[in-house]
Tab-separated table of C-alpha atoms and ligand atoms in Angstrom:
chain	number	residue	atom	x	y	z
M	1	MET	CA	104.740	19.798	193.051
M	2	GLN	CA	107.387	17.215	193.827
M	3	ALA	CA	110.968	17.828	194.982
M	4	LEU	CA	113.848	15.363	195.034
M	5	ARG	CA	116.626	15.971	197.512
M	6	ALA	CA	120.077	14.617	196.532
M	7	SER	CA	123.295	15.895	194.997
M	8	VAL	CA	122.391	17.385	191.625
M	9	LEU	CA	124.723	17.922	188.657
M	10	HIS	CA	123.994	19.188	185.149
M	11	CYS	CA	125.736	20.958	182.267
M	12	LEU	CA	124.833	24.384	180.890
M	13	ALA	CA	127.376	24.276	178.035
M	14	ASP	CA	130.350	22.191	176.846
M	15	PRO	CA	132.853	22.227	179.759
M	16	GLY	CA	135.610	21.615	177.186
M	17	GLU	CA	138.974	19.909	177.436
M	18	LYS	CA	139.943	21.980	180.496
M	19	SER	CA	136.571	21.587	182.230
M	20	ASN	CA	135.409	25.187	182.508
M	21	PRO	CA	133.479	25.380	185.848
M	22	ALA	CA	131.009	27.938	184.439
M	23	ALA	CA	129.685	25.241	182.096
M	24	PHE	CA	128.092	23.095	184.811
M	25	GLU	CA	126.216	23.449	188.079
M	26	TYR	CA	126.684	21.173	191.072
M	27	PHE	CA	124.584	21.279	194.222
M	28	GLU	CA	126.039	18.954	196.850
M	29	ASP	CA	122.807	19.176	198.864
M	30	GLY	CA	120.435	20.005	196.046
M	31	LEU	CA	116.773	20.032	195.241
M	32	LEU	CA	115.243	19.220	191.863
M	33	VAL	CA	111.692	20.552	191.824
M	34	VAL	CA	109.317	18.956	189.321
M	35	ASP	CA	105.889	20.209	188.331
M	36	ALA	CA	103.649	18.248	185.946
M	37	GLY	CA	106.582	16.279	184.535
M	38	HIS	CA	108.754	19.333	183.877
M	39	VAL	CA	111.600	20.988	185.749
M	40	ALA	CA	110.274	23.828	187.906
M	41	GLU	CA	113.534	24.705	189.649
M	42	VAL	CA	116.930	23.358	190.614
M	43	GLY	CA	119.267	24.670	193.267
M	44	PRO	CA	120.635	24.307	196.804
M	45	THR	CA	118.241	22.786	199.324
M	46	ASP	CA	118.774	25.559	201.891
M	47	VAL	CA	117.561	28.138	199.379
M	48	LEU	CA	114.705	26.215	197.740
M	49	LEU	CA	113.195	24.103	200.513
M	50	GLY	CA	111.668	27.020	202.427
M	51	ARG	CA	109.845	28.411	199.438
M	52	LEU	CA	108.216	25.180	198.203
M	53	PRO	CA	104.382	25.259	198.325
M	54	ALA	CA	103.136	23.762	201.609
M	55	ASP	CA	101.618	20.663	199.989
M	56	SER	CA	104.819	19.720	198.081
M	57	GLN	CA	106.125	16.203	198.399
M	58	VAL	CA	109.865	15.974	199.190
M	59	LEU	CA	111.562	12.677	198.346
M	60	ASP	CA	114.822	12.290	200.240
M	61	HIS	CA	117.563	10.603	198.207
M	62	THR	CA	120.482	12.139	200.078
M	63	GLY	CA	123.735	10.404	199.157
M	64	LYS	CA	122.693	9.795	195.542
M	65	LEU	CA	123.576	11.942	192.512
M	66	ILE	CA	120.865	13.180	190.141
M	67	VAL	CA	121.994	13.861	186.565
M	68	PRO	CA	119.927	14.473	183.420
M	69	GLY	CA	118.779	11.240	181.766
M	70	PHE	CA	121.437	9.882	179.431
M	71	ILE	CA	120.880	10.249	175.686
M	72	ASP	CA	122.204	7.583	173.302
M	73	CYS	CA	122.785	9.200	169.889
M	74	HIS	CA	123.198	5.953	167.951
M	75	VAL	CA	122.085	2.407	168.716
M	76	HIS	CA	120.566	-0.608	166.894
M	77	PHE	CA	117.833	-2.303	168.916
M	78	PRO	CA	117.749	-5.414	166.649
M	79	GLN	CA	121.383	-6.111	167.527
M	80	LEU	CA	120.726	-6.464	171.260
M	81	ASP	CA	121.307	-10.217	171.200
M	82	ILE	CA	124.603	-10.209	169.258
M	83	ILE	CA	126.672	-7.874	171.458
M	84	GLY	CA	130.188	-9.216	171.786
M	85	SER	CA	130.386	-11.253	168.573
M	86	TYR	CA	133.956	-12.297	167.957
M	87	GLY	CA	136.656	-11.345	165.576
M	88	ALA	CA	135.475	-9.313	162.588
M	89	GLN	CA	135.777	-5.803	161.214
M	90	LEU	CA	132.774	-3.921	159.908
M	91	LEU	CA	131.904	-5.519	156.551
M	92	ASP	CA	132.483	-9.110	157.716
M	93	TRP	CA	130.771	-8.366	161.023
M	94	LEU	CA	127.668	-7.160	159.176
M	95	ASN	CA	127.518	-10.327	157.064
M	96	GLN	CA	128.379	-12.773	159.825
M	97	TYR	CA	126.397	-11.314	162.714
M	98	ALA	CA	124.288	-8.195	162.125
M	99	TYR	CA	122.364	-9.266	159.018
M	100	PRO	CA	121.467	-12.742	160.338
M	101	ALA	CA	120.244	-11.145	163.588
M	102	GLU	CA	118.139	-8.646	161.633
M	103	MET	CA	116.573	-11.380	159.471
M	104	LYS	CA	114.839	-12.733	162.568
M	105	PHE	CA	112.826	-9.512	162.671
M	106	ALA	CA	110.685	-10.755	159.799
M	107	ASP	CA	108.593	-12.076	162.725
M	108	PRO	CA	106.677	-9.112	164.254
M	109	GLY	CA	106.217	-10.923	167.571
M	110	TYR	CA	109.950	-11.392	167.909
M	111	ALA	CA	110.504	-7.711	167.028
M	112	ARG	CA	108.095	-6.707	169.819
M	113	ASP	CA	109.837	-8.958	172.374
M	114	VAL	CA	113.262	-7.534	171.600
M	115	ALA	CA	111.920	-3.951	171.572
M	116	HIS	CA	110.545	-4.299	175.115
M	117	ALA	CA	113.739	-5.939	176.369
M	118	PHE	CA	115.758	-3.170	174.715
M	119	VAL	CA	113.923	-0.221	176.268
M	120	ASP	CA	114.081	-1.927	179.659
M	121	GLU	CA	117.861	-2.200	179.217
M	122	LEU	CA	118.046	1.495	178.292
M	123	LEU	CA	116.253	2.409	181.508
M	124	ARG	CA	118.378	0.033	183.581
M	125	ASN	CA	121.398	1.947	182.295
M	126	GLY	CA	119.954	5.380	183.024
M	127	THR	CA	119.222	6.176	179.366
M	128	THR	CA	115.981	8.076	178.825
M	129	THR	CA	116.268	9.020	175.123
M	130	ALA	CA	117.859	7.284	172.137
M	131	LEU	CA	118.179	7.600	168.369
M	132	VAL	CA	117.521	4.041	167.236
M	133	PHE	CA	117.983	1.954	164.089
M	134	GLY	CA	115.321	-0.664	163.368
M	135	THR	CA	115.592	-3.272	160.614
M	136	VAL	CA	114.323	-3.027	157.051
M	137	HIS	CA	110.940	-4.317	158.278
M	138	ALA	CA	108.449	-1.479	158.859
M	139	HIS	CA	106.990	-3.369	161.833
M	140	SER	CA	110.384	-3.145	163.592
M	141	ALA	CA	109.819	0.626	163.825
M	142	ASP	CA	106.262	0.067	165.085
M	143	ALA	CA	107.673	-2.282	167.746
M	144	ILE	CA	110.249	0.135	169.139
M	145	PHE	CA	107.827	3.084	169.069
M	146	GLU	CA	105.179	1.048	170.893
M	147	ALA	CA	107.696	-0.050	173.551
M	148	ALA	CA	109.051	3.481	174.123
M	149	GLY	CA	105.580	5.022	173.985
M	150	ALA	CA	104.319	2.613	176.648
M	151	ARG	CA	106.999	3.964	178.996
M	152	GLY	CA	106.512	7.633	178.045
M	153	MET	CA	110.052	7.908	176.699
M	154	ARG	CA	111.290	10.489	174.217
M	155	LEU	CA	112.731	8.353	171.431
M	156	VAL	CA	113.546	8.757	167.738
M	157	ALA	CA	113.711	5.734	165.425
M	158	GLY	CA	113.227	4.555	161.878
M	159	LYS	CA	112.974	1.605	159.566
M	160	VAL	CA	116.180	0.883	157.646
M	161	LEU	CA	116.356	1.701	153.932
M	162	MET	CA	118.569	-0.842	152.158
M	163	ASP	CA	118.290	-1.930	148.526
M	164	SER	CA	121.769	-3.103	147.489
M	165	ASN	CA	124.808	-5.114	148.614
M	166	CYS	CA	122.812	-6.972	151.245
M	167	PRO	CA	120.948	-10.277	151.687
M	168	ASP	CA	117.709	-10.550	149.693
M	169	GLU	CA	115.720	-11.062	152.907
M	170	LEU	CA	116.744	-7.582	154.092
M	171	ARG	CA	116.267	-5.712	150.848
M	172	ASP	CA	113.583	-3.135	150.117
M	173	ASP	CA	113.431	-0.871	147.074
M	174	SER	CA	113.028	2.839	146.557
M	175	GLU	CA	109.275	2.750	146.167
M	176	THR	CA	108.396	0.514	149.112
M	177	GLY	CA	111.054	2.225	151.227
M	178	TYR	CA	109.449	5.578	150.472
M	179	ALA	CA	105.866	4.419	151.036
M	180	GLU	CA	106.663	2.585	154.281
M	181	SER	CA	108.785	5.413	155.684
M	182	LYS	CA	106.088	7.962	154.840
M	183	ALA	CA	103.396	5.865	156.519
M	184	LEU	CA	105.608	5.514	159.618
M	185	ILE	CA	106.195	9.286	159.701
M	186	ASP	CA	102.435	9.855	159.569
M	187	ARG	CA	101.848	7.312	162.336
M	188	TRP	CA	104.668	8.119	164.737
M	189	HIS	CA	106.412	11.436	164.132
M	190	GLY	CA	105.189	13.866	166.785
M	191	ASN	CA	103.030	11.152	168.363
M	192	GLY	CA	103.564	12.022	172.054
M	193	ARG	CA	107.317	12.140	172.612
M	194	LEU	CA	108.219	10.004	169.598
M	195	GLY	CA	109.983	11.152	166.447
M	196	TYR	CA	110.847	9.582	163.109
M	197	ALA	CA	114.295	9.257	161.524
M	198	ILE	CA	114.708	8.509	157.809
M	199	THR	CA	117.294	5.735	158.072
M	200	PRO	CA	119.364	4.798	155.005
M	201	ARG	CA	121.729	2.211	156.552
M	202	PHE	CA	124.831	3.638	154.802
M	203	ALA	CA	125.836	4.652	151.309
M	204	LEU	CA	127.062	1.115	150.562
M	205	THR	CA	123.621	-0.486	150.922
M	206	SER	CA	121.506	2.126	149.132
M	207	SER	CA	121.471	2.710	145.382
M	208	ALA	CA	121.747	6.268	144.082
M	209	GLU	CA	118.030	6.011	143.333
M	210	GLN	CA	117.204	5.134	146.940
M	211	LEU	CA	119.438	7.877	148.379
M	212	ALA	CA	117.735	10.369	146.066
M	213	MET	CA	114.360	9.118	147.316
M	214	ALA	CA	115.505	9.513	150.941
M	215	GLY	CA	116.585	13.088	150.167
M	216	ARG	CA	113.192	13.848	148.614
M	217	LEU	CA	111.366	12.372	151.598
M	218	ALA	CA	113.545	14.455	153.939
M	219	ALA	CA	112.761	17.624	151.966
M	220	GLU	CA	109.050	16.866	152.309
M	221	HIS	CA	109.500	16.500	156.081
M	222	PRO	CA	111.982	19.143	157.258
M	223	ASP	CA	111.441	18.339	160.944
M	224	VAL	CA	112.105	14.582	160.809
M	225	TRP	CA	115.559	13.241	161.585
M	226	ILE	CA	118.016	11.578	159.206
M	227	HIS	CA	120.134	8.803	160.708
M	228	THR	CA	122.950	6.912	159.017
M	229	HIS	CA	126.600	5.803	159.252
M	230	LEU	CA	129.611	7.737	157.961
M	231	ALA	CA	133.350	7.113	157.517
M	232	GLU	CA	133.660	4.213	159.939
M	233	ASN	CA	136.027	1.734	158.306
M	234	HIS	CA	138.739	1.920	155.596
M	235	ASP	CA	137.376	-0.982	153.481
M	236	GLU	CA	133.910	0.560	153.625
M	237	ILE	CA	135.261	3.936	152.528
M	238	GLU	CA	137.136	2.385	149.565
M	239	GLU	CA	133.980	0.578	148.419
M	240	ILE	CA	131.933	3.754	148.625
M	241	ALA	CA	134.542	5.695	146.655
M	242	ARG	CA	134.219	3.002	143.933
M	243	GLN	CA	130.431	3.125	144.022
M	244	PHE	CA	130.188	6.931	143.960
M	245	PRO	CA	133.223	8.028	141.909
M	246	ASP	CA	131.881	11.544	141.383
M	247	SER	CA	131.732	12.364	145.094
M	248	ARG	CA	134.650	14.181	146.706
M	249	SER	CA	134.266	12.198	149.921
M	250	TYR	CA	131.939	9.832	151.758
M	251	LEU	CA	130.178	12.799	153.388
M	252	ASP	CA	129.799	14.366	149.966
M	253	VAL	CA	127.704	11.349	148.836
M	254	TYR	CA	125.101	12.182	151.478
M	255	ASP	CA	125.397	15.894	150.771
M	256	GLN	CA	124.763	15.390	147.045
M	257	PHE	CA	121.548	13.567	147.867
M	258	ASP	CA	120.384	16.327	150.273
M	259	LEU	CA	120.863	14.142	153.334
M	260	LEU	CA	123.205	16.542	155.136
M	261	ARG	CA	121.231	19.113	157.093
M	262	GLU	CA	120.056	19.991	160.595
M	263	ARG	CA	118.714	16.902	162.391
M	264	ALA	CA	120.940	14.602	160.310
M	265	VAL	CA	122.968	12.429	162.677
M	266	PHE	CA	125.988	10.501	161.408
M	267	ALA	CA	127.418	7.624	163.411
M	268	HIS	CA	131.218	7.323	163.683
M	269	CYS	CA	132.724	10.144	161.515
M	270	LEU	CA	136.213	8.698	162.017
M	271	HIS	CA	138.012	9.258	158.735
M	272	MET	CA	137.175	12.792	157.652
M	273	ASP	CA	139.218	15.756	156.502
M	274	ASP	CA	138.937	19.443	157.370
M	275	GLU	CA	136.772	20.181	154.347
M	276	ASP	CA	134.281	17.481	155.408
M	277	ARG	CA	134.209	18.884	158.931
M	278	ALA	CA	133.649	22.445	157.703
M	279	THR	CA	130.801	21.292	155.429
M	280	MET	CA	129.181	19.216	158.141
M	281	SER	CA	129.321	22.129	160.565
M	282	LYS	CA	127.952	24.636	158.065
M	283	LYS	CA	125.000	22.406	157.157
M	284	GLY	CA	124.162	21.524	160.764
M	285	GLY	CA	124.877	17.769	160.650
M	286	ALA	CA	125.783	16.071	163.935
M	287	ALA	CA	128.160	13.274	164.942
M	288	ALA	CA	127.579	10.274	167.195
M	289	PHE	CA	130.867	9.320	168.894
M	290	CYS	CA	130.728	5.537	169.455
M	291	PRO	CA	133.972	4.581	171.196
M	292	THR	CA	133.143	1.040	172.329
M	293	SER	CA	132.147	0.108	168.779
M	294	ASN	CA	135.117	1.867	167.191
M	295	LEU	CA	137.502	-0.071	169.428
M	296	PHE	CA	135.636	-3.384	169.251
M	297	LEU	CA	135.346	-3.417	165.441
M	298	GLY	CA	138.866	-1.968	165.096
M	299	SER	CA	137.495	0.975	163.145
M	300	GLY	CA	139.562	3.909	164.382
M	301	LEU	CA	139.736	6.856	166.773
M	302	PHE	CA	137.204	9.717	166.848
M	303	ASP	CA	138.864	13.149	166.878
M	304	LEU	CA	136.589	15.018	169.279
M	305	PRO	CA	138.725	18.189	169.504
M	306	ALA	CA	138.792	18.562	165.697
M	307	MET	CA	135.047	17.998	165.448
M	308	ARG	CA	134.245	20.492	168.203
M	309	ALA	CA	136.749	23.038	166.861
M	310	ALA	CA	134.868	22.862	163.554
M	311	GLY	CA	131.659	23.613	165.476
M	312	ILE	CA	130.027	20.194	164.963
M	313	ARG	CA	127.396	19.018	167.424
M	314	CYS	CA	128.588	15.781	169.073
M	315	GLY	CA	127.005	13.258	171.415
M	316	LEU	CA	127.918	9.776	172.594
M	317	GLY	CA	126.399	6.687	170.996
M	318	THR	CA	126.652	3.106	172.189
M	319	ASP	CA	126.194	1.559	168.711
M	320	VAL	CA	125.113	-1.737	170.229
M	321	GLY	CA	125.629	-4.424	168.848
M	322	GLY	CA	128.932	-3.233	167.263
M	323	GLY	CA	129.296	-1.398	170.566
M	324	THR	CA	129.788	-3.490	173.672
M	325	SER	CA	127.642	-1.764	176.302
M	326	LEU	CA	124.327	0.076	176.566
M	327	SER	CA	125.762	2.086	179.464
M	328	LEU	CA	126.703	5.653	178.599
M	329	LEU	CA	128.959	5.667	181.672
M	330	ALA	CA	130.929	2.723	180.253
M	331	THR	CA	130.847	4.433	176.848
M	332	ALA	CA	132.248	7.639	178.378
M	333	SER	CA	135.055	5.648	179.945
M	334	GLU	CA	136.046	4.226	176.542
M	335	ALA	CA	135.757	7.725	175.047
M	336	TYR	CA	138.332	8.873	177.589
M	337	LYS	CA	140.714	6.120	176.449
M	338	VAL	CA	140.160	6.862	172.743
M	339	LEU	CA	141.035	10.513	173.360
M	340	HIS	CA	143.963	9.605	175.597
M	341	LEU	CA	145.458	7.550	172.739
M	342	GLN	CA	145.405	10.762	170.677
M	343	GLU	CA	146.977	12.789	173.506
M	344	HIS	CA	143.743	14.592	174.326
M	345	ALA	CA	141.865	14.838	177.594
M	346	LEU	CA	138.264	14.020	178.471
M	347	PRO	CA	137.415	15.417	181.904
M	348	ALA	CA	134.382	13.822	183.566
M	349	MET	CA	132.295	16.983	183.126
M	350	ARG	CA	132.836	16.977	179.376
M	351	ALA	CA	131.954	13.277	179.280
M	352	LEU	CA	128.728	14.079	181.150
M	353	TYR	CA	128.026	16.815	178.592
M	354	LEU	CA	128.483	14.358	175.697
M	355	ALA	CA	125.995	11.964	177.314
M	356	THR	CA	123.399	14.654	178.149
M	357	LEU	CA	123.291	18.245	176.852
M	358	GLY	CA	125.747	17.680	173.989
M	359	ALA	CA	123.711	14.690	172.844
M	360	ALA	CA	120.514	16.748	173.111
M	361	GLU	CA	122.156	19.412	170.934
M	362	ALA	CA	123.227	16.756	168.419
M	363	LEU	CA	119.596	15.636	168.189
M	364	TYR	CA	118.264	19.219	168.123
M	365	LEU	CA	116.304	18.388	171.275
M	366	ASP	CA	118.132	20.737	173.656
M	367	ASP	CA	115.029	22.921	173.990
M	368	LYS	CA	113.328	19.906	175.630
M	369	ILE	CA	115.936	17.705	177.353
M	370	GLY	CA	119.621	17.537	178.286
M	371	ASN	CA	119.754	19.536	181.520
M	372	PHE	CA	117.602	20.967	184.322
M	373	VAL	CA	116.821	24.411	182.947
M	374	PRO	CA	113.266	25.229	184.174
M	375	GLY	CA	110.607	24.190	181.693
M	376	LYS	CA	112.521	21.214	180.296
M	377	GLU	CA	111.136	17.697	180.547
M	378	ALA	CA	112.039	16.044	183.853
M	379	ASP	CA	113.905	12.967	182.592
M	380	PHE	CA	116.685	12.099	184.993
M	381	THR	CA	118.872	9.392	186.405
M	382	MET	CA	119.788	8.790	190.006
M	383	LEU	CA	123.323	7.462	190.300
M	384	ASP	CA	124.527	5.482	193.316
M	385	PHE	CA	128.191	6.035	194.131
M	386	GLU	CA	127.958	3.023	196.439
M	387	GLY	CA	126.160	0.714	194.007
M	388	SER	CA	128.985	-1.790	194.114
M	389	PRO	CA	131.448	-2.564	196.908
M	390	LEU	CA	134.350	-1.362	194.785
M	391	THR	CA	132.784	1.986	193.815
M	392	ALA	CA	131.902	2.523	197.494
M	393	ARG	CA	135.554	2.001	198.472
M	394	ARG	CA	136.849	4.125	195.591
M	395	MET	CA	134.610	7.086	196.513
M	396	ARG	CA	136.253	7.348	199.936
M	397	ALA	CA	139.472	8.313	198.135
M	398	ALA	CA	137.801	10.914	195.892
M	399	ALA	CA	137.894	14.525	197.058
M	400	SER	CA	135.819	16.445	194.511
M	401	ILE	CA	132.723	15.841	192.377
M	402	ASP	CA	134.995	15.743	189.297
M	403	GLU	CA	137.056	12.956	190.833
M	404	LYS	CA	133.994	11.063	192.010
M	405	LEU	CA	132.266	11.264	188.639
M	406	PHE	CA	135.410	10.254	186.766
M	407	ALA	CA	136.016	7.221	188.991
M	408	LEU	CA	132.334	6.320	188.718
M	409	MET	CA	132.345	6.405	184.917
M	410	THR	CA	135.478	4.269	184.903
M	411	LEU	CA	134.034	1.623	187.225
M	412	ALA	CA	130.268	1.872	186.844
M	413	ASP	CA	127.858	-0.818	185.767
M	414	ASP	CA	124.087	-1.004	186.104
M	415	ARG	CA	124.398	-1.463	189.890
M	416	ASN	CA	125.368	2.225	190.006
M	417	VAL	CA	122.093	3.319	188.406
M	418	ALA	CA	119.711	3.477	191.371
M	419	SER	CA	116.685	4.644	189.388
M	420	THR	CA	115.632	6.256	186.126
M	421	TRP	CA	112.816	8.797	185.889
M	422	ILE	CA	110.659	9.757	182.934
M	423	LEU	CA	108.717	13.050	183.135
M	424	GLY	CA	109.164	13.060	186.903
M	425	ASP	CA	107.961	9.481	187.451
M	426	GLU	CA	110.181	6.581	188.428
M	427	ALA	CA	110.336	4.260	185.385
M	428	TYR	CA	113.055	1.961	186.684
M	429	GLY	CA	114.430	1.392	190.166
C	501	LIG	N1	127.433	0.440	159.033
C	501	LIG	C1	126.364	-0.021	158.372
C	501	LIG	N2	125.589	-0.792	159.175
C	501	LIG	C2	126.193	-0.803	160.374
C	501	LIG	C3	125.869	-1.416	161.619
C	501	LIG	O1	124.876	-2.113	161.784
C	501	LIG	N3	126.758	-1.199	162.631
C	501	LIG	C4	127.857	-0.431	162.478
C	501	LIG	N4	128.679	-0.240	163.512
C	501	LIG	N5	128.190	0.155	161.320
C	501	LIG	C5	127.364	-0.028	160.286
C	502	LIG	ZN1	125.630	1.675	163.940
């Protein structure tokens, strides 16, 4: 039995736009008790310390803040090296930057190098779980699974399916896409903490035949994830309407091919109507809110209140390399600004929810991760309010945990992540 003493904060539900205090628990002097990699108990030190078994180890991190490990609902590991590429909206950005970067993954050794660098960056930013795009190359999925598996991380990923409107070097076809995805599911899905996501890039780069194949594969594997992009950019949406004239909407394309269901996660979801939102909610699809990408690529503003009012599961995604940071604290700060521009609020506790429990719900993993309910896996992040001179100064002017967390998410960088823990063991720090 191991206990960590620090301030401890976690969400039990969505705190909402008014930050309902019943939706989170905060223990200023708290204890997180871990047994065999899982949460045994969480609560105030004065209550829990006395009843720990005599041989328990207590690690004193007083002054730090323990939160559940961050969960990134949408990110592309092959785009790690092109973050911050200048001046293009989605379709040009893909051609100019993303596709050339992904072509380099024809080399399995290169894919492995980037995969290890990527998971190390996740941990440096306090992220313990992610839903990850590979490239079209099957070995890109092997590379990211091997890297995450070596660190004991819970991670979901897949090889991209892409057979049209893309460079020849990045093209598969329905048959090879099916065979390779199936082999990857057999090899990795449910292997330790790893899971597979069937990953059609987006409706623009898959033929109707390939989308139908992806739907069939999903039906054969009801517990694998589906991961794609949806309604990000106006030019993209126009092209898709031309390509699929019989579909009512972009979402309807996926729905017609049986790709809208529980465990289907859609990045962006910017330009949707009420009917789309009602359908997505009813079928159990989830949204990844990627504010740094949506601002950087000039794509649009995510309407969180409308999505949540429709009952859609939502979590934050960094969408690196269209997104500009792997930090979910930095991502939360941009989410606040995106909502502010639409005259909505994003209190710090709701931002924390979107990066932890809400994201776990979006991935249908909330029975395993997302908060410190006893029995869940002990993945957590230790934040340092004094990680930089400026955050240390700013904290002196913050009265409550809400104020401290909000200022931290506005100012934080990786200096404010003291350590990151996987199944109760320190994996970074
Ligand atoms: N839509 C299709 N592919 C991509 C991608 O790589 N990044 C983003 N942001 N949107 C996409
Ligand atoms: Zn993306």
